[in-house]
Amino acid sequence: MPQLNQSRRTFVKSAGALAAVAAAGGAASALTQPTDALGSKQEDDRIAWSMCNVNCGGNCIFQWHVKDGKIAYMESDNIGDKAFQARACLRGRSMRRWVNSPDRLLYPMKRVGKRGEGKFERISWEEAIQLIHDKIQYTIDKYGNEAIYFNYGTGMYSTTGRNPSKRLLGMLGGFVNQRYDYSTHMMSASMPYMFGSNKEKGSVYSPYDNVNASSFSEAEAHSDLVVMFGNSPADTRMGGANAVWDFARVREAIKSRGGKIVNIDYRLNETSAGHSDEWIPIRTGTDAALCAALCHEFVVDGKTDEEFLSAYCVGWDESTMPESAKGKSKSYKDYLMGVGYDKIEKTPEWASKITQIPADRIRQLAKDLENAKAPFVCQGWGPQRHSNGEDTARAISMVPIALGQIGLPGTNTGQREAEPPTYLVSALPFKNPIKTQLPVYQWLNAIDHGSKMTAANAGIGGAEKLGSDIKLLISYAGNCFTNQHGDINKVHEVLADESKCEFILVWDTVLTDSGKYADLLLPDAMRAEQLNMQNQGYSEYYTGVTVGGPAQEAPGECRTHYDACADIAETFGIREQFTEGRTQEEWIEFLYKQGREKHPEMPTWEEILEQGVYKRELPPSIGLKDFRDDPSAHPLGTPSGKIEIYSEALDKLNDSWELAEGEEIHAIPVFWPGPDGYGEVTEEYPLYCSGFHYKSRTHSSFGFIKEIDEMNRQQAWINPIDARERNIANGDKCRVKSPAGEIEIEAKVTPRIIPGTVGIPQGAWHDADMNGDRVDKGGCINTLTSYRPTPLAKGNGPSHSIIVQITKA
C-alpha cells in the first residue's frame, strides 16, 4: 500500500502560505489602480490571481476576491491600459459556478456497474493509487508500453495541468502520445506538403505560429480588404484575451481606410453579424470550389502574378511542374481551365451550382480581391474540419498565392491569423521513450484493432506500425471519449466491451459523459484551489504570464494532478526521480525563474507573486516574409524549397497508402466533395449538417453550467424554407437523424443559415439511454457524426460533414 507523504490538508496548508504572500501583494497591487476599476471591492477582501483554464485560446485573467477563506466574487483584468486588458467573457465570468458547483467530484470512485452506466462507489486515495499502480504494471508486463494511451483533453490548462501523468508514464517506459489535435487535425497534416516542414532548412509548418501566417495587427496596420472563410472569432474566441478584440481593431481600421470585410460562411455568424460589411452564404464544405472559381477568374482577368508563381511555386502551370509530372496536365492551372484530369473548367457558373453562391457574386469577389492593394485572406479552423478538409485548407491558401499576395504588408497566407510567438514560461517537463504517435482521432480504432494499424493504413507516426491494441486509457480533464469524438453510439459499443480496453482512468472535476466510462474516477482540484501559473493564450496577439492562488481550499478529497502522480511514482520507487525534490509550488517557482533567465525583462519571482500578472505587446508579423524577401536564403521546408501547389509526396501517398473505397489523396488542392459532403444527400437524409462553436461552451467545457445554457439555448439552426417544408416553427422540439444516430433538439428557424443546411452548436453534453432508444436528449452533435477518419490526416473531418433529416418531434 503506498504511503502518501503529503496529505491534501498538508498541501492546502503549504499552498495557503504561498497564497498569503501573493494575496497580500495582490490586494496591494489592485489598490494602486484607479478606484473606478475596482468595482465594489470590500476592504477585507484578499485577491488571488488566476486565469481561465479551458482552451478557447484566451486564458483570460481572473481576480478571485476571497473573504473568510471562500471566493466571494470574481473580477477580471481591470488594471492598466483599458485597451490591453485580458477581460473574461461570459463563460469565464461563470467560472465560480464551476468551482463551487454541487456537481464537483469529491472522492476517488471505482466503477461498480457496467461500463458507461455511470455507477461508482467511493474508495480511498490509497486504494485508488494502488489500483493505478497494479493496472499500469499489468499492462506493461502483458502488452508493453505501446498499449498505454494518454487521451486528448483541454479542460484544465496550466503549466502543471496535463503533464504530471505524461512525466510519470515517461519514467515508466513511455506511452503512445497523440499526433495532431481535434482543432487543426486536417490542416496540420496537409499544410506541410504545401508550405513544408524541415528543421534542417529552418522552415517548419505549424498552424500555431506567426511565421506561416500574419497577425491581425498587420491587417489593422495595412490591409484594405479582409476575406474570412469560416472564421468567426466572436463565436470561437470571445473575451479580452482573445482574437475577437484584435478583430475589433482590424474592423475599425479597415473602415477608416474605406476598405471592407467579407465573411464567407454557411451561417451569418456572430462576427459578420456585428459589422456585416458583407456576408456570402455558402453551402457547407464547398469552399474549395469557390476558391477554384476565384482563381479561374484571376486567370481570365490576367491578374495572376505569373512572375511570383514561377519563382516561388511548384505546380501552378506546366512550366512549374516537377519532372515526374510534366506533360500530364496535372497542374493547378490546368485543373482550373478544364484541361486537367476531369476536363471541367472551374467557372463561376460551375462553382455556383456547388456552393449556392450566384456566379455574378463570385465574379465580384474575384474583382475585389484583384483590386485590393493588400488583401488579408484567412480561414478559421471550421472549413478544414470536413471530410474534404485536407484539400479545403490548401485551396483557401491558393487565393492569395495566385495573386502573389503573400509575404507583403497587410497580406496573409490564407491561414488563420498568426498566434503569439513567445511563451514566457515552460510546462512541467517530461520525456517519452516511445516515439509512436497516434492520430488523435484514431484512438478508438486503436482500441478496436490497434495491432493492425500501420503508417500506411492509419497514419501512425514515428513508427511503421502501432504494434498493440490500446489496453489502458487515461483521460485528464477531457470529454473526448464521447462528447468531442465522433459517432457516440460506436464509441459506446467499443468502450463497453471490457475485453478490449481493459482499464480506463478518468481524472476530472465533474462527471462528464466520458467519465461514465471510467473504471476509476479521480477528483481533480480546480486552478482556483492551488497555486497556478499559465502563459497567455494562443489567440490574442500579446505575450504574458499569470501567477496566483489558491483562492480557497478544494472540496472533499480533491487533489492536484501533480501530488497524486507523485504518490503513484512512489509505488514504483521513483518519487524522487519524479519530483526532483520539488513540490508543485516549487516547480512553478523553478519554471518561472527558468523563464525569466530567457526573458530578464520579466518581474522577479517575488514581484510576480505580488502583482499576479505580467503582459507586454508584440510587434505585428507578416507570414512568410523572409521567404518572400529572399527565397534562396530562406527556403521553405518542402523538397523544392518552394510553395508546392502540386506535391509529388502526396501523389505518391495516393498510390502507396491503403485507402478505403472512395477515399482519395490529391496532389493539388482540388474540390473533392468527400464522404457525406456535397452530392451525398439522399431521400432519407436530404439535408447537409454542420457543427459550429457556441458561446455557451468551450467545446464541452462549461456544458453543465445551466445559467449559460439558458442564455444560449441548444438549438438546431434551420432556414425558413426548409422549416416550412417540414411544418417546423421556431422553438419546436425536433428530432435530427443521421445514419449514425438521432438527437432531440429545439429548432431555431432563421434566415441566418443557408437553405439546405442545418447548423448545430457543438459541445452539448450527450444525454441518452444507451440501453434504450439511444435518442440523445442533450443534442450533442457527435451523436450524428460518423466515425470515418479522413484519407490523409486520419482526422475528425466528419465533424462538419453530416447528412440528416429533421422532423418535428
CSV table of N, CA and C in Angstrom, one decimal, residues 522-590:
chain,number,residue,atom,x,y,z
A,522,LEU,N,-11.1,9.9,-10.7
A,522,LEU,CA,-10.4,10.7,-9.6
A,522,LEU,C,-10.8,12.2,-9.6
A,523,PRO,N,-11.0,12.8,-8.4
A,523,PRO,CA,-11.4,14.2,-8.3
A,523,PRO,C,-10.2,15.1,-8.4
A,524,ASP,N,-10.2,16.0,-9.4
A,524,ASP,CA,-9.1,16.9,-9.6
A,524,ASP,C,-9.4,18.3,-8.8
A,525,ALA,N,-8.4,19.0,-8.4
A,525,ALA,CA,-8.6,20.3,-7.9
A,525,ALA,C,-8.6,21.3,-9.0
A,526,MET,N,-9.4,22.3,-8.8
A,526,MET,CA,-9.5,23.4,-9.8
A,526,MET,C,-8.3,24.3,-9.7
A,527,ARG,N,-8.0,25.1,-10.8
A,527,ARG,CA,-6.9,26.0,-10.7
A,527,ARG,C,-7.1,27.0,-9.6
A,528,ALA,N,-8.3,27.3,-9.3
A,528,ALA,CA,-8.6,28.3,-8.2
A,528,ALA,C,-8.2,27.7,-6.8
A,529,GLU,N,-7.9,26.4,-6.8
A,529,GLU,CA,-7.7,25.8,-5.5
A,529,GLU,C,-6.3,25.4,-5.3
A,530,GLN,N,-5.4,26.0,-6.1
A,530,GLN,CA,-4.0,25.6,-5.9
A,530,GLN,C,-3.1,26.8,-6.5
A,531,LEU,N,-1.9,26.9,-6.1
A,531,LEU,CA,-1.0,27.9,-6.7
A,531,LEU,C,-0.9,27.5,-8.2
A,532,ASN,N,-1.1,28.4,-9.1
A,532,ASN,CA,-1.1,28.0,-10.5
A,532,ASN,C,-0.4,29.1,-11.4
A,533,MET,N,0.0,28.7,-12.5
A,533,MET,CA,0.8,29.6,-13.4
A,533,MET,C,0.4,29.2,-14.8
A,534,GLN,N,0.3,30.2,-15.7
A,534,GLN,CA,0.0,29.9,-17.1
A,534,GLN,C,0.4,31.1,-17.9
A,535,ASN,N,0.9,30.8,-19.1
A,535,ASN,CA,1.1,31.8,-20.1
A,535,ASN,C,-0.2,32.4,-20.6
A,536,GLN,N,0.0,33.5,-21.5
A,536,GLN,CA,-1.2,34.0,-22.2
A,536,GLN,C,-1.7,32.8,-23.1
A,537,GLY,N,-2.9,33.0,-23.6
A,537,GLY,CA,-3.4,32.0,-24.6
A,537,GLY,C,-2.7,32.1,-25.9
A,538,TYR,N,-3.3,31.4,-26.9
A,538,TYR,CA,-2.6,31.4,-28.2
A,538,TYR,C,-3.5,32.2,-29.2
A,539,SER,N,-4.3,33.1,-28.7
A,539,SER,CA,-5.2,33.7,-29.6
A,539,SER,C,-4.9,35.2,-29.7
A,540,GLU,N,-5.2,36.1,-28.7
A,540,GLU,CA,-4.8,37.5,-28.9
A,540,GLU,C,-3.3,37.7,-29.0
A,541,TYR,N,-2.9,38.6,-29.8
A,541,TYR,CA,-1.5,38.8,-30.2
A,541,TYR,C,-0.7,39.6,-29.1
A,542,TYR,N,-0.4,39.0,-28.0
A,542,TYR,CA,0.4,39.6,-27.0
A,542,TYR,C,1.1,38.5,-26.2
A,543,THR,N,2.0,38.8,-25.3
A,543,THR,CA,2.6,37.7,-24.5
A,543,THR,C,2.4,38.1,-23.0
A,544,GLY,N,2.4,37.1,-22.2
A,544,GLY,CA,2.2,37.4,-20.8
A,544,GLY,C,2.2,36.1,-19.9
A,545,VAL,N,2.1,36.3,-18.6
A,545,VAL,CA,2.1,35.2,-17.7
A,545,VAL,C,1.3,35.6,-16.5
A,546,THR,N,0.5,34.7,-15.9
A,546,THR,CA,-0.2,35.0,-14.7
A,546,THR,C,0.2,33.9,-13.6
A,547,VAL,N,0.4,34.4,-12.4
A,547,VAL,CA,0.8,33.5,-11.3
A,547,VAL,C,-0.1,33.9,-10.1
A,548,GLY,N,-0.8,32.9,-9.5
A,548,GLY,CA,-1.6,33.2,-8.3
A,548,GLY,C,-2.3,32.0,-7.7
A,549,GLY,N,-3.0,32.3,-6.6
A,549,GLY,CA,-3.8,31.3,-5.9
A,549,GLY,C,-3.0,30.6,-4.8
A,550,PRO,N,-3.6,29.7,-4.1
A,550,PRO,CA,-5.0,29.3,-4.3
A,550,PRO,C,-6.0,30.3,-3.7
A,551,ALA,N,-7.2,30.3,-4.2
A,551,ALA,CA,-8.2,31.3,-3.6
A,551,ALA,C,-9.0,30.6,-2.5
A,552,GLN,N,-9.2,29.3,-2.6
A,552,GLN,CA,-9.9,28.6,-1.5
A,552,GLN,C,-9.4,27.2,-1.5
A,553,GLU,N,-9.8,26.4,-0.5
A,553,GLU,CA,-9.5,25.0,-0.4
A,553,GLU,C,-10.3,24.2,-1.4
A,554,ALA,N,-9.7,23.1,-1.9
A,554,ALA,CA,-10.5,22.2,-2.7
A,554,ALA,C,-11.5,21.5,-1.9
A,555,PRO,N,-12.7,21.1,-2.4
A,555,PRO,CA,-13.7,20.4,-1.6
A,555,PRO,C,-13.3,18.9,-1.5
A,556,GLY,N,-14.0,18.3,-0.5
A,556,GLY,CA,-13.9,16.9,-0.3
A,556,GLY,C,-12.4,16.4,-0.3
A,557,GLU,N,-12.1,15.4,-1.1
A,557,GLU,CA,-10.7,14.9,-1.2
A,557,GLU,C,-10.1,15.2,-2.5
A,558,CYS,N,-10.5,16.3,-3.2
A,558,CYS,CA,-9.9,16.7,-4.4
A,558,CYS,C,-8.4,17.0,-4.2
A,559,ARG,N,-7.6,16.5,-5.1
A,559,ARG,CA,-6.1,16.7,-5.0
A,559,ARG,C,-5.6,17.2,-6.4
A,560,THR,N,-4.4,17.8,-6.3
A,560,THR,CA,-3.8,18.2,-7.6
A,560,THR,C,-3.3,17.0,-8.3
A,561,HIS,N,-3.3,17.1,-9.6
A,561,HIS,CA,-2.8,16.0,-10.5
A,561,HIS,C,-1.3,15.7,-10.1
A,562,TYR,N,-0.5,16.7,-9.9
A,562,TYR,CA,0.9,16.5,-9.6
A,562,TYR,C,1.1,15.7,-8.3
A,563,ASP,N,0.4,16.1,-7.2
A,563,ASP,CA,0.6,15.4,-6.0
A,563,ASP,C,0.2,13.9,-6.1
A,564,ALA,N,-0.9,13.7,-6.8
A,564,ALA,CA,-1.4,12.3,-6.9
A,564,ALA,C,-0.4,11.5,-7.7
A,565,CYS,N,0.2,12.1,-8.8
A,565,CYS,CA,1.2,11.4,-9.6
A,565,CYS,C,2.5,11.1,-8.8
A,566,ALA,N,2.8,12.0,-7.9
A,566,ALA,CA,4.0,11.8,-7.1
A,566,ALA,C,3.8,10.6,-6.2
A,567,ASP,N,2.6,10.4,-5.7
A,567,ASP,CA,2.3,9.3,-4.9
A,567,ASP,C,2.3,8.0,-5.7
A,568,ILE,N,1.8,8.0,-6.9
A,568,ILE,CA,1.8,6.9,-7.8
A,568,ILE,C,3.3,6.5,-8.1
A,569,ALA,N,4.1,7.5,-8.3
A,569,ALA,CA,5.5,7.3,-8.6
A,569,ALA,C,6.2,6.6,-7.4
A,570,GLU,N,5.7,6.9,-6.2
A,570,GLU,CA,6.3,6.3,-5.0
A,570,GLU,C,6.1,4.8,-5.0
A,571,THR,N,4.9,4.4,-5.5
A,571,THR,CA,4.7,2.9,-5.5
A,571,THR,C,5.6,2.2,-6.5
A,572,PHE,N,6.2,2.9,-7.4
A,572,PHE,CA,7.1,2.3,-8.3
A,572,PHE,C,8.6,2.6,-7.9
A,573,GLY,N,8.7,3.3,-6.7
A,573,GLY,CA,10.0,3.6,-6.2
A,573,GLY,C,10.8,4.7,-6.9
A,574,ILE,N,10.0,5.6,-7.6
A,574,ILE,CA,10.6,6.7,-8.3
A,574,ILE,C,10.1,8.1,-7.9
A,575,ARG,N,9.7,8.2,-6.7
A,575,ARG,CA,9.1,9.5,-6.2
A,575,ARG,C,10.2,10.6,-6.4
A,576,GLU,N,11.4,10.4,-6.0
A,576,GLU,CA,12.4,11.4,-6.0
A,576,GLU,C,12.8,11.7,-7.5
A,577,GLN,N,12.8,10.7,-8.3
A,577,GLN,CA,13.0,10.9,-9.8
A,577,GLN,C,11.9,11.8,-10.3
A,578,PHE,N,10.7,11.5,-9.9
A,578,PHE,CA,9.5,12.3,-10.4
A,578,PHE,C,9.5,13.7,-10.0
A,579,THR,N,9.7,13.9,-8.7
A,579,THR,CA,9.6,15.3,-8.1
A,579,THR,C,10.9,16.1,-8.3
A,580,GLU,N,12.0,15.4,-8.4
A,580,GLU,CA,13.3,16.1,-8.3
A,580,GLU,C,13.4,16.9,-7.0
A,581,GLY,N,12.7,16.4,-6.0
A,581,GLY,CA,12.8,17.1,-4.7
A,581,GLY,C,11.9,18.3,-4.6
A,582,ARG,N,11.0,18.5,-5.6
A,582,ARG,CA,10.2,19.8,-5.6
A,582,ARG,C,8.8,19.4,-5.4
A,583,THR,N,8.1,20.3,-4.6
A,583,THR,CA,6.6,20.3,-4.6
A,583,THR,C,6.1,20.9,-5.9
A,584,GLN,N,4.8,20.9,-6.1
A,584,GLN,CA,4.3,21.6,-7.3
A,584,GLN,C,4.6,23.1,-7.2
A,585,GLU,N,4.4,23.6,-6.0
A,585,GLU,CA,4.7,25.1,-5.8
A,585,GLU,C,6.1,25.4,-6.1
A,586,GLU,N,7.0,24.5,-5.7
A,586,GLU,CA,8.4,24.8,-6.0
A,586,GLU,C,8.7,24.6,-7.5
A,587,TRP,N,8.0,23.6,-8.2
A,587,TRP,CA,8.2,23.5,-9.6
A,587,TRP,C,7.8,24.8,-10.3
A,588,ILE,N,6.6,25.4,-9.9
A,588,ILE,CA,6.1,26.6,-10.5
A,588,ILE,C,7.2,27.7,-10.3
A,589,GLU,N,7.7,27.8,-9.1
A,589,GLU,CA,8.7,28.9,-8.9
A,589,GLU,C,10.0,28.6,-9.8
A,590,PHE,N,10.4,27.3,-9.9
A,590,PHE,CA,11.5,26.9,-10.7
A,590,PHE,C,11.3,27.3,-12.2
